[in-house]
């Protein structure tokens, strides 16, 4: 099954602070969308809303299944409560893999035991899939050390393994390269690409301009909770090293690294990519 | 269904083992101290006491205090030892669910696809915590019973109840077979245990679970400090306010009908505990569906 991440006019305010302000974007199945922006711009909040962890004040954020080429209805109430998708078209609920605000696992369990526990909830993946995901990211699944004994980089790798082990329909990764060495970054990039090739709609937030440039099909820039810019197509952000944070060398906002889509012209009904996921 | 069972099993295993092991140990120490202090007091007051029964050991820990009557000349006696035990039990599950929700629990919520599984698993964990705390007091009490050479029975002697300052004197005198010497309140010593307190003992884990569920719900929505405060304040309020719907009323063995005229009934205790647990689980779960789950940094920042 393929699925699309749909965010439409999403506004979220928490304790009188507007953390997301009328954000509209879509991530089609099989594409990788980068999220750029300075700290506090709303990247993580946006991912939380998509995952159903926070409830929109206005608008919609959800993952909806694409059944027979048609986009399912985004059930607004359910989506905001973590019941993403399954909009009455008989499709199963889309699977979401995520790594938000750093990895978080049970400190006393080994890496494999943590992933096996997560896998046991949906029973889409088993311990073998968890072990395979760990190996793919460069961790030893036989490592019996508890999670608390892992280094920062190992914890991050385990977080990525947990996000991808079920081959999710939507993959939300917040700063996946944090604490990773260069080999870890390469592995992570390869795995993310692989997930997209298998049909996942991928959203990656990162301060690493090079990583986003190499990986993302398009990049959305957030600032103070709203969409500041949108760059479509592969972008050479190496030529604009600060563009991932939304600022050019001159201190202004990056608006046109490749093809800028003005905020008012953001397409609301992007066509779905043909997905081959079951 | 299997998914949620795995989650509950993992929560109980991990949540008990790793997350709150130190706090359970603290609870065990507090219970032991309270138990031995009360035992020492009873020994001083009744030199012929010898061994204590399991029921008496549990009474040492969970006795509470006599009802407070404002018009009475008797001052309110704060049940410090009982409150210390309640506070330590409340501390056991003060913040683990909240910490979990801003970390691994968020992944579990997303993996579950709805929030009820996480919620129900946590409710089970809280009930398991309450049972564990109760069983710790049983284990510590049993150890004292065995060491002191007492009888392993859920009965208490009237004179032991009397020296602890709980129970109705006329009831205790009647139970002691009218063994009076010089005054109304002088009970004979050396009688065999004769007041069964099985119902009072069984009510404790149920009401402790209800009290800890209340703390859990408050902690989730208002923070662990507020949860802990409510978890201690509500049982404390029960010592002052004679309200049958407050869970603390049934957490005091000294106020049960077995030991006090007009005391609490174990059957009503079961109903009150069930009502508290069910209503908190349902109302809390509904509110939890609408709750924003923020990370630690975001929660702090906002």
Coordinates of C-alpha atoms in Angstrom, one line a residue:
Chain A
X1 CA 0.0 0.0 0.0
X2 CA 1.2 3.5 -0.7
X3 CA 0.2 6.5 1.3
X4 CA 0.5 10.3 1.2
X5 CA 1.3 12.6 4.0
X6 CA -1.3 15.4 3.8
X7 CA -1.0 18.6 5.7
X8 CA -3.6 21.2 5.0
X9 CA -3.9 24.6 6.6
X10 CA -2.5 23.2 9.8
X11 CA -2.4 25.6 12.7
X12 CA -1.5 24.6 16.2
X13 CA -1.3 26.7 19.2
X14 CA -0.2 25.6 22.6
X15 CA -0.8 27.7 25.7
X16 CA -1.4 30.8 23.5
X17 CA 1.7 30.2 21.5
X18 CA 1.3 29.5 17.8
X19 CA 3.7 26.8 17.0
X20 CA 2.4 26.0 13.5
X21 CA 0.7 28.6 11.4
X22 CA -1.4 27.6 8.3
X23 CA 1.0 25.0 7.0
X24 CA 0.0 23.2 3.8
X25 CA 2.2 20.6 2.1
X26 CA 2.0 17.1 0.8
X27 CA 4.5 14.2 0.6
X28 CA 3.7 11.7 -2.0
X29 CA 4.5 8.1 -1.8
X30 CA 8.0 7.3 -2.9
X31 CA 9.3 10.8 -2.4
X32 CA 11.6 12.3 0.2
X33 CA 10.8 15.7 1.5
X34 CA 13.3 17.7 3.5
X35 CA 12.3 20.1 6.2
X36 CA 14.6 22.9 6.9
X37 CA 14.5 25.8 9.3
X38 CA 16.0 27.2 12.4
X39 CA 15.5 25.8 15.9
X40 CA 11.9 26.4 17.0
X41 CA 10.6 26.8 13.5
X42 CA 8.1 24.0 14.0
X43 CA 9.7 21.1 12.2
X44 CA 9.3 18.6 15.0
X45 CA 5.8 19.9 15.9
X46 CA 4.8 19.3 12.3
X47 CA 6.0 15.8 12.5
X48 CA 4.2 15.2 15.8
X49 CA 1.0 16.5 14.2
X50 CA 1.4 14.1 11.3
X51 CA 2.1 11.2 13.6
X52 CA -1.1 12.1 15.5
X53 CA 0.7 13.0 18.7
X54 CA -0.6 16.5 18.8
X55 CA -4.1 17.6 17.9
X56 CA -4.4 20.4 15.3
X57 CA -6.1 23.6 16.4
X58 CA -7.2 24.1 12.8
X59 CA -6.6 22.1 9.7
X60 CA -5.5 18.6 9.0
X61 CA -2.4 16.6 9.3
X62 CA -2.5 12.9 8.5
X63 CA -1.2 10.0 6.5
X64 CA -3.8 8.7 4.1
X65 CA -3.8 5.5 2.1
X66 CA -3.8 5.5 -1.7
X67 CA -6.2 2.8 -2.8
X68 CA -6.4 2.0 -6.5
X69 CA -4.8 5.3 -7.3
X70 CA -7.4 7.3 -5.5
X71 CA -6.6 9.3 -2.4
X72 CA -8.6 8.2 0.6
X73 CA -10.5 10.7 2.6
X74 CA -8.5 12.3 5.3
X75 CA -10.7 11.6 8.3
X76 CA -9.9 14.8 10.2
X77 CA -11.0 13.8 13.7
X78 CA -9.3 10.4 13.6
X79 CA -6.2 11.7 12.1
X80 CA -5.6 14.1 14.8
X81 CA -5.7 11.3 17.3
X82 CA -3.2 9.1 15.7
X83 CA -5.7 7.1 13.7
X84 CA -4.1 8.1 10.5
X85 CA -5.8 7.3 7.3
X86 CA -8.2 4.4 6.8
X87 CA -10.7 6.9 5.4
X88 CA -13.6 4.5 4.9
X89 CA -12.2 3.0 1.7
X90 CA -11.4 -0.3 3.2
X91 CA -7.6 0.3 3.2
X92 CA -5.6 -0.7 6.2
X93 CA -4.3 2.0 8.5
X94 CA -1.0 3.3 7.1
X95 CA 2.1 2.5 9.1
X96 CA 4.2 5.3 10.4
X97 CA 7.8 4.9 11.3
X98 CA 9.3 7.8 13.2
X99 CA 12.3 9.2 15.0
X100 CA 11.3 12.3 16.8
X101 CA 13.4 14.5 19.1
X102 CA 16.1 11.8 19.4
X103 CA 15.7 8.1 20.0
X104 CA 13.9 6.9 23.1
X105 CA 13.9 3.3 24.2
X106 CA 13.6 1.3 27.4
X107 CA 17.0 1.8 29.1
X108 CA 17.2 -1.6 30.6
X109 CA 16.5 -3.6 27.4
X110 CA 18.9 -4.5 24.7
X111 CA 18.5 -2.8 21.3
X112 CA 17.0 -5.9 19.7
X113 CA 14.6 -6.5 22.7
X114 CA 13.4 -2.9 22.4
X115 CA 12.7 -3.3 18.7
X116 CA 11.1 -6.6 19.2
X117 CA 8.8 -5.1 21.7
X118 CA 7.8 -2.3 19.3
X119 CA 7.3 -4.9 16.6
X120 CA 5.1 -7.0 18.8
X121 CA 2.5 -4.2 18.9
X122 CA 1.6 -4.2 15.2
X123 CA 3.0 -7.6 14.5
X124 CA 4.0 -6.5 11.0
X125 CA 7.6 -7.1 11.6
X126 CA 9.2 -9.8 13.8
X127 CA 12.4 -10.1 15.6
X128 CA 14.2 -11.1 12.4
X129 CA 13.1 -7.9 10.7
X130 CA 14.3 -6.0 13.7
X131 CA 17.6 -7.7 13.6
X132 CA 17.9 -7.1 9.9
X133 CA 17.2 -3.4 10.4
X134 CA 19.8 -3.2 13.1
X135 CA 22.4 -4.8 10.8
X136 CA 21.5 -2.5 8.0
X137 CA 22.2 0.5 10.1
X138 CA 25.4 -1.0 11.4
X139 CA 24.4 -2.4 14.8
X140 CA 25.0 -5.8 16.1
X141 CA 21.6 -7.4 17.0
X142 CA 23.4 -9.9 19.2
X143 CA 24.8 -7.1 21.3
X144 CA 23.2 -7.9 24.7
X145 CA 24.2 -4.6 26.3
X146 CA 21.2 -2.6 27.6
X147 CA 20.2 0.5 25.7
X148 CA 21.6 2.7 28.5
X149 CA 25.1 1.5 27.7
X150 CA 24.9 2.5 24.1
X151 CA 26.8 5.5 22.8
X152 CA 24.9 8.4 21.4
X153 CA 25.6 7.3 17.9
X154 CA 24.4 3.8 18.6
X155 CA 21.2 5.1 20.1
X156 CA 20.6 7.2 17.0
X157 CA 21.2 4.2 14.8
X158 CA 18.8 2.1 16.9
X159 CA 16.2 4.9 16.5
X160 CA 16.6 4.8 12.7
X161 CA 16.4 1.0 12.8
X162 CA 13.2 1.2 14.8
X163 CA 11.7 3.7 12.3
X164 CA 12.3 1.6 9.3
X165 CA 12.0 -2.0 10.5
X166 CA 8.3 -2.3 9.6
X167 CA 8.8 -0.7 6.1
X168 CA 6.4 2.0 7.0
X169 CA 4.1 3.8 4.6
X170 CA 5.2 7.1 6.0
X171 CA 8.6 7.8 7.5
X172 CA 9.2 10.8 9.8
X173 CA 12.7 11.4 10.7
X174 CA 13.8 14.4 12.9
X175 CA 17.5 15.1 12.7
X176 CA 18.4 11.5 11.8
X177 CA 22.1 12.3 11.4
X178 CA 22.5 13.6 14.9
X179 CA 25.5 12.0 16.6
X180 CA 26.2 9.8 13.6
X181 CA 29.7 9.4 12.1
X182 CA 30.2 9.6 8.4
X183 CA 29.6 5.9 7.8
X184 CA 26.5 6.2 9.8
X185 CA 25.3 9.1 7.8
X186 CA 25.9 7.2 4.6
X187 CA 24.1 4.1 5.9
X188 CA 21.2 6.3 7.1
X189 CA 20.9 8.0 3.7
X190 CA 21.0 4.7 1.8
X191 CA 18.3 3.3 4.1
X192 CA 16.0 6.3 3.7
X193 CA 16.4 6.2 -0.1
X194 CA 15.6 2.5 0.0
X195 CA 12.4 3.1 2.0
X196 CA 11.4 5.8 -0.5
X197 CA 12.1 3.4 -3.4
X198 CA 9.8 0.9 -1.7
X199 CA 7.1 3.5 -1.8
X200 CA 7.2 5.2 1.6
X201 CA 6.4 8.9 1.9
X202 CA 9.5 10.2 3.7
X203 CA 9.8 13.5 5.6
X204 CA 13.3 14.3 7.0
X205 CA 14.1 17.4 9.1
X206 CA 17.7 18.2 9.3
X207 CA 20.1 21.1 9.9
X208 CA 22.6 19.3 7.7
X209 CA 22.3 21.1 4.4
X210 CA 24.5 18.6 2.6
X211 CA 22.5 15.7 3.8
X212 CA 19.2 17.2 2.7
X213 CA 20.6 18.3 -0.6
X214 CA 21.8 14.8 -1.3
X215 CA 18.6 13.1 -0.2
X216 CA 15.5 15.2 -0.6
X217 CA 13.4 15.5 -3.7
X218 CA 12.1 18.8 -2.4
X219 CA 12.8 20.9 0.6
X220 CA 10.3 23.0 2.6
X221 CA 11.6 25.7 4.8
X222 CA 9.8 26.6 8.0
X223 CA 10.2 29.7 10.0
X224 CA 8.3 30.6 13.2
X225 CA 5.8 27.9 12.4
X226 CA 4.9 28.8 8.9
X227 CA 6.1 27.8 5.5
X228 CA 8.9 30.2 4.4
X229 CA 9.9 28.6 1.2
X230 CA 9.6 25.5 -0.9
X231 CA 12.3 24.2 -3.2
X232 CA 11.2 21.5 -5.7
X233 CA 13.6 19.0 -7.3
X234 CA 17.1 18.0 -6.2
X235 CA 18.8 21.0 -4.8
X236 CA 22.4 21.8 -4.7
X237 CA 22.5 23.1 -1.2
X238 CA 26.3 22.7 -1.1
X239 CA 26.4 25.8 -3.2
X240 CA 24.3 27.6 -0.5
X241 CA 25.6 26.1 2.7
X242 CA 23.2 28.0 4.9
X243 CA 20.1 27.4 2.9
X244 CA 19.0 24.4 5.0
X245 CA 18.5 26.7 7.9
X246 CA 16.7 29.1 5.7
X247 CA 19.4 31.8 5.7
X248 CA 21.8 32.8 2.9
X249 CA 25.3 34.0 3.4
X250 CA 24.0 37.5 3.1
X251 CA 21.7 36.9 6.0
X252 CA 18.5 36.9 4.0
X253 CA 16.2 34.0 3.4
X254 CA 17.0 31.5 0.7
X255 CA 14.1 31.6 -1.7
X256 CA 15.3 30.2 -5.0
X257 CA 17.9 27.5 -4.9
X258 CA 16.2 25.6 -7.7
X259 CA 12.5 26.3 -8.4
X260 CA 10.7 28.2 -5.7
X261 CA 7.0 27.6 -5.3
X262 CA 5.5 30.7 -3.6
X263 CA 3.5 30.0 -0.5
X264 CA 0.3 31.0 -2.1
X265 CA 0.8 28.6 -5.0
X266 CA 1.5 25.5 -3.0
X267 CA -0.3 22.7 -4.8
X268 CA -3.0 21.3 -2.6
X269 CA -3.7 18.2 -4.8
X270 CA -0.4 16.8 -5.8
X271 CA -0.8 13.7 -7.9
X272 CA 0.1 10.4 -6.2
X273 CA 3.0 8.4 -7.3
X274 CA 2.2 4.8 -8.3
X275 CA 3.2 2.8 -5.2
X276 CA 4.0 -0.8 -5.2
X277 CA 3.6 -1.5 -1.5
X278 CA 1.3 -4.1 -0.2
Chain B
X1 CA -5.2 -8.3 21.5
X2 CA -1.9 -10.1 21.6
X3 CA -0.2 -6.7 21.0
X4 CA -1.8 -5.1 24.0
X5 CA -1.0 -8.2 26.1
X6 CA 2.7 -7.9 25.1
X7 CA 2.6 -4.2 26.0
X8 CA 1.0 -4.9 29.4
X9 CA 3.5 -7.7 30.1
X10 CA 6.4 -5.5 29.1
X11 CA 5.1 -2.6 31.1
X12 CA 4.6 -4.7 34.2
X13 CA 8.0 -6.4 33.8
X14 CA 10.0 -3.4 32.7
X15 CA 8.1 -0.8 34.7
X16 CA 8.5 -2.8 37.8
X17 CA 12.0 -4.1 37.2
X18 CA 14.0 -1.2 35.9
X19 CA 11.9 1.9 36.1
X20 CA 10.7 1.9 39.7
X21 CA 12.9 -0.7 41.3
X22 CA 14.6 1.9 43.6
X23 CA 11.3 3.4 44.6
X24 CA 9.8 0.0 45.5
X25 CA 12.9 -0.6 47.6
X26 CA 12.3 2.7 49.3
X27 CA 8.7 1.7 49.9
X28 CA 9.9 -1.6 51.4
X29 CA 12.3 0.3 53.8
X30 CA 9.6 2.7 54.8
X31 CA 7.1 -0.2 55.5
X32 CA 9.7 -2.0 57.5
X33 CA 10.5 1.0 59.6
X34 CA 6.9 1.7 60.3
X35 CA 6.2 -1.9 61.1
X36 CA 9.1 -2.2 63.6
X37 CA 8.3 1.2 65.2
X38 CA 4.8 0.0 65.8
X39 CA 6.0 -3.4 67.1
X40 CA 8.3 -1.7 69.5
X41 CA 5.5 0.5 70.7
X42 CA 3.2 -2.5 71.2
X43 CA 6.0 -4.3 73.0
X44 CA 6.5 -1.4 75.4
X45 CA 2.8 -1.1 76.1
X46 CA 2.2 -4.9 76.4
X47 CA 5.3 -6.5 77.8
X48 CA 3.7 -10.0 77.5
X49 CA 2.9 -9.4 73.8
X50 CA 5.3 -12.1 72.4
X51 CA 4.6 -12.9 68.8
X52 CA 2.4 -10.9 66.5
X53 CA 0.0 -12.3 63.9
X54 CA 0.2 -11.4 60.2
X55 CA -3.1 -9.5 60.7
X56 CA -1.5 -7.5 63.5
X57 CA 1.6 -6.8 61.4
X58 CA -0.5 -5.5 58.6
X59 CA -2.5 -3.4 61.1
X60 CA 0.8 -1.8 62.3
X61 CA 1.4 -0.5 58.7
X62 CA -2.2 0.2 57.6
X63 CA -4.0 1.1 60.8
X64 CA -4.6 4.8 60.0
X65 CA -6.2 6.8 62.8
X66 CA -9.5 7.2 64.6
X67 CA -12.2 9.4 63.0
X68 CA -11.8 13.0 63.9
X69 CA -14.8 14.6 65.6
X70 CA -14.6 18.4 65.7
X71 CA -16.9 18.7 68.7
X72 CA -14.9 16.2 70.6
X73 CA -12.3 17.1 73.2
X74 CA -9.9 14.6 71.6
X75 CA -7.4 16.3 69.3
X76 CA -6.8 15.2 65.8
X77 CA -4.0 12.6 65.7
X78 CA -2.1 12.8 62.5
X79 CA -1.3 9.3 61.3
X80 CA 2.2 10.1 60.4
X81 CA 3.4 6.5 59.9
X82 CA 0.4 5.6 57.8
X83 CA 0.8 8.7 55.7
X84 CA 4.5 7.9 55.2
X85 CA 3.6 4.5 53.8
X86 CA 1.0 6.1 51.6
X87 CA 3.4 8.8 50.4
X88 CA 6.1 6.2 49.5
X89 CA 3.5 4.1 47.6
X90 CA 2.4 7.2 45.8
X91 CA 6.0 8.0 44.9
X92 CA 6.4 4.6 43.3
X93 CA 4.4 5.6 40.2
X94 CA 4.7 9.4 40.4
X95 CA 6.3 10.1 37.1
X96 CA 7.2 6.9 35.2
X97 CA 4.1 7.1 32.9
X98 CA 4.7 10.8 32.2
X99 CA 8.4 10.2 31.4
X100 CA 7.6 7.3 29.2
X101 CA 5.1 9.2 27.2
X102 CA 7.6 11.8 26.3
X103 CA 10.0 9.1 25.1
X104 CA 9.4 5.5 24.2
X105 CA 5.7 5.7 25.0
X106 CA 5.2 8.2 22.1
X107 CA 6.6 5.5 19.7
X108 CA 4.3 3.0 21.3
X109 CA 1.3 5.3 20.9
X110 CA 2.0 5.7 17.2
X111 CA 2.7 2.0 16.7
X112 CA -0.6 1.2 18.4
X113 CA -2.5 3.4 15.9
X114 CA -4.7 4.5 18.7
X115 CA -4.1 5.6 22.2
X116 CA -6.3 3.2 24.2
X117 CA -3.7 0.4 24.1
X118 CA -1.0 2.5 25.8
X119 CA -3.6 3.9 28.2
X120 CA -4.9 0.5 29.2
X121 CA -1.4 -0.9 29.5
X122 CA -0.5 1.9 31.9
X123 CA -3.7 1.5 33.9
X124 CA -2.7 -2.2 34.4
X125 CA 0.8 -1.1 35.4
X126 CA -0.6 1.3 38.0
X127 CA -2.8 -1.5 39.5
X128 CA 0.2 -3.8 39.4
X129 CA 2.2 -1.2 41.3
X130 CA -0.4 -1.0 44.0
X131 CA -0.6 -4.8 44.3
X132 CA 3.2 -5.0 44.5
X133 CA 3.3 -2.3 47.3
X134 CA 0.6 -4.2 49.2
X135 CA 2.5 -7.5 48.7
X136 CA 5.7 -5.9 50.0
X137 CA 3.9 -5.0 53.2
X138 CA 2.6 -8.6 53.4
X139 CA 6.1 -9.9 53.0
X140 CA 7.6 -7.6 55.6
X141 CA 4.7 -8.3 57.9
X142 CA 5.1 -12.0 57.4
X143 CA 8.8 -11.8 58.2
X144 CA 8.0 -10.0 61.5
X145 CA 5.4 -12.6 62.3
X146 CA 7.8 -15.5 61.7
X147 CA 10.7 -13.8 63.5
X148 CA 8.5 -12.9 66.5
X149 CA 7.0 -16.4 66.6
X150 CA 3.5 -15.2 66.0
X151 CA 0.6 -16.9 64.3
X152 CA 0.2 -16.6 60.5
X153 CA -3.4 -15.6 60.5
X154 CA -5.5 -12.6 59.5
X155 CA -6.8 -12.1 63.0
X156 CA -5.9 -9.5 65.6
X157 CA -6.1 -9.3 69.4
X158 CA -8.2 -6.6 70.9
X159 CA -5.4 -5.4 73.2
X160 CA -3.1 -4.9 70.2
X161 CA -5.7 -2.8 68.4
X162 CA -6.2 -0.8 71.6
X163 CA -2.6 0.1 72.1
X164 CA -2.3 1.3 68.5
X165 CA -5.0 3.9 69.3
X166 CA -7.6 2.7 66.8
X167 CA -10.9 0.8 67.0
X168 CA -13.9 1.2 69.2
X169 CA -13.3 0.4 72.8
X170 CA -16.6 -1.2 73.5
X171 CA -16.2 -3.4 70.4
X172 CA -12.7 -4.4 71.5
X173 CA -13.9 -5.1 75.0
X174 CA -16.7 -7.3 73.6
X175 CA -14.3 -9.1 71.4
X176 CA -12.0 -9.6 74.3
X177 CA -14.8 -11.3 76.2
X178 CA -15.3 -8.5 78.7
X179 CA -11.8 -8.9 80.1
X180 CA -11.7 -5.8 82.1
X181 CA -9.7 -5.0 85.2
X182 CA -9.8 -1.5 86.6
X183 CA -11.2 0.7 83.9
X184 CA -13.4 0.7 80.9
X185 CA -10.5 0.8 78.6
X186 CA -8.3 -1.7 80.2
X187 CA -8.2 -4.9 78.1
X188 CA -6.8 -8.1 79.2
X189 CA -3.6 -9.4 77.7
X190 CA -2.5 -12.8 76.5
X191 CA -5.8 -13.6 74.8
X192 CA -5.6 -15.4 71.5
X193 CA -6.2 -13.5 68.3
X194 CA -9.9 -13.4 67.8
X195 CA -11.0 -10.5 65.5
X196 CA -10.8 -11.6 61.9
X197 CA -9.7 -8.8 59.5
X198 CA -9.6 -10.6 56.2
X199 CA -12.0 -8.2 54.6
X200 CA -10.1 -5.2 55.8
X201 CA -6.9 -6.6 54.5
X202 CA -8.3 -7.4 51.1
X203 CA -9.7 -3.9 50.8
X204 CA -6.3 -2.3 51.0
X205 CA -4.8 -3.3 47.6
X206 CA -8.1 -2.4 45.8
X207 CA -8.2 1.1 47.4
X208 CA -4.5 1.6 47.1
X209 CA -4.9 0.9 43.4
X210 CA -7.8 3.4 43.2
X211 CA -5.7 6.1 45.0
X212 CA -2.7 5.5 42.7
X213 CA -5.0 5.6 39.6
X214 CA -6.1 9.0 40.7
X215 CA -2.5 10.1 41.1
X216 CA -1.6 8.7 37.6
X217 CA -4.4 10.6 35.9
X218 CA -3.6 13.8 37.6
X219 CA 0.1 13.4 36.9
X220 CA -0.5 12.8 33.2
X221 CA -2.5 16.0 32.8
X222 CA -1.1 18.3 35.4
X223 CA 2.4 16.9 36.0
X224 CA 4.0 14.5 38.4
X225 CA 4.3 16.9 41.3
X226 CA 0.5 17.6 41.2
X227 CA -0.2 13.9 40.8
X228 CA 1.9 13.1 43.9
X229 CA 0.3 15.9 45.9
X230 CA -3.2 14.7 45.0
X231 CA -2.1 11.1 45.7
X232 CA -1.1 12.0 49.2
X233 CA -3.7 14.7 49.9
X234 CA -6.8 12.6 49.1
X235 CA -5.9 9.8 51.6
X236 CA -5.0 12.5 54.2
X237 CA -8.4 14.2 53.6
X238 CA -10.0 10.8 54.4
X239 CA -8.5 11.0 57.9
X240 CA -10.4 14.3 58.5
X241 CA -13.5 14.1 56.4
X242 CA -15.9 11.2 57.1
X243 CA -16.7 10.6 53.4
X244 CA -17.4 7.1 52.3
X245 CA -16.5 7.8 48.7
X246 CA -12.9 8.8 49.5
X247 CA -10.5 5.9 48.9
X248 CA -8.5 6.7 52.0
X249 CA -11.3 5.8 54.3
X250 CA -10.9 2.1 53.4
X251 CA -7.1 2.3 53.5
X252 CA -7.3 2.5 57.3
X253 CA -7.7 -0.9 58.8
X254 CA -8.5 0.7 62.1
X255 CA -11.7 2.1 60.7
X256 CA -13.1 -1.1 59.3
X257 CA -16.3 -2.5 60.7
X258 CA -14.3 -5.3 62.3
X259 CA -12.6 -3.0 64.6
X260 CA -14.8 0.1 64.8
X261 CA -18.5 0.5 65.5
X262 CA -20.0 2.0 62.3
X263 CA -16.7 1.3 60.5
X264 CA -16.2 0.8 56.8
X265 CA -17.5 -2.4 55.1
X266 CA -15.2 -4.4 52.9
X267 CA -18.0 -5.0 50.5
X268 CA -18.5 -1.2 50.1
X269 CA -14.8 -0.8 49.8
X270 CA -14.8 -3.2 46.8
X271 CA -17.6 -1.1 45.2
X272 CA -15.8 2.2 45.9
X273 CA -12.5 0.9 44.6
X274 CA -14.2 -0.5 41.4
X275 CA -16.0 2.7 40.8
X276 CA -12.9 4.8 41.2
X277 CA -10.7 2.6 39.0
X278 CA -13.3 2.2 36.3
X279 CA -14.3 5.9 36.2
X280 CA -10.7 7.1 36.2
X281 CA -9.7 4.6 33.5
X282 CA -12.6 5.6 31.2
X283 CA -12.6 9.4 31.9
X284 CA -8.8 9.5 31.8
X285 CA -8.7 7.5 28.6
X286 CA -11.2 9.8 26.9
X287 CA -9.2 12.9 28.0
X288 CA -6.0 11.2 26.9
X289 CA -7.3 10.8 23.4
X290 CA -7.4 14.5 23.1
X291 CA -4.2 15.2 24.9
X292 CA -1.1 16.7 23.1
X293 CA 1.9 14.4 23.5
X294 CA 5.0 16.6 23.5
X295 CA 8.6 15.8 23.9
X296 CA 10.6 16.8 26.9
X297 CA 12.3 19.7 25.2
X298 CA 9.1 21.0 23.6
X299 CA 7.2 20.5 26.9
X300 CA 9.8 22.5 28.7
X301 CA 10.0 25.2 26.1
X302 CA 6.3 25.8 26.1

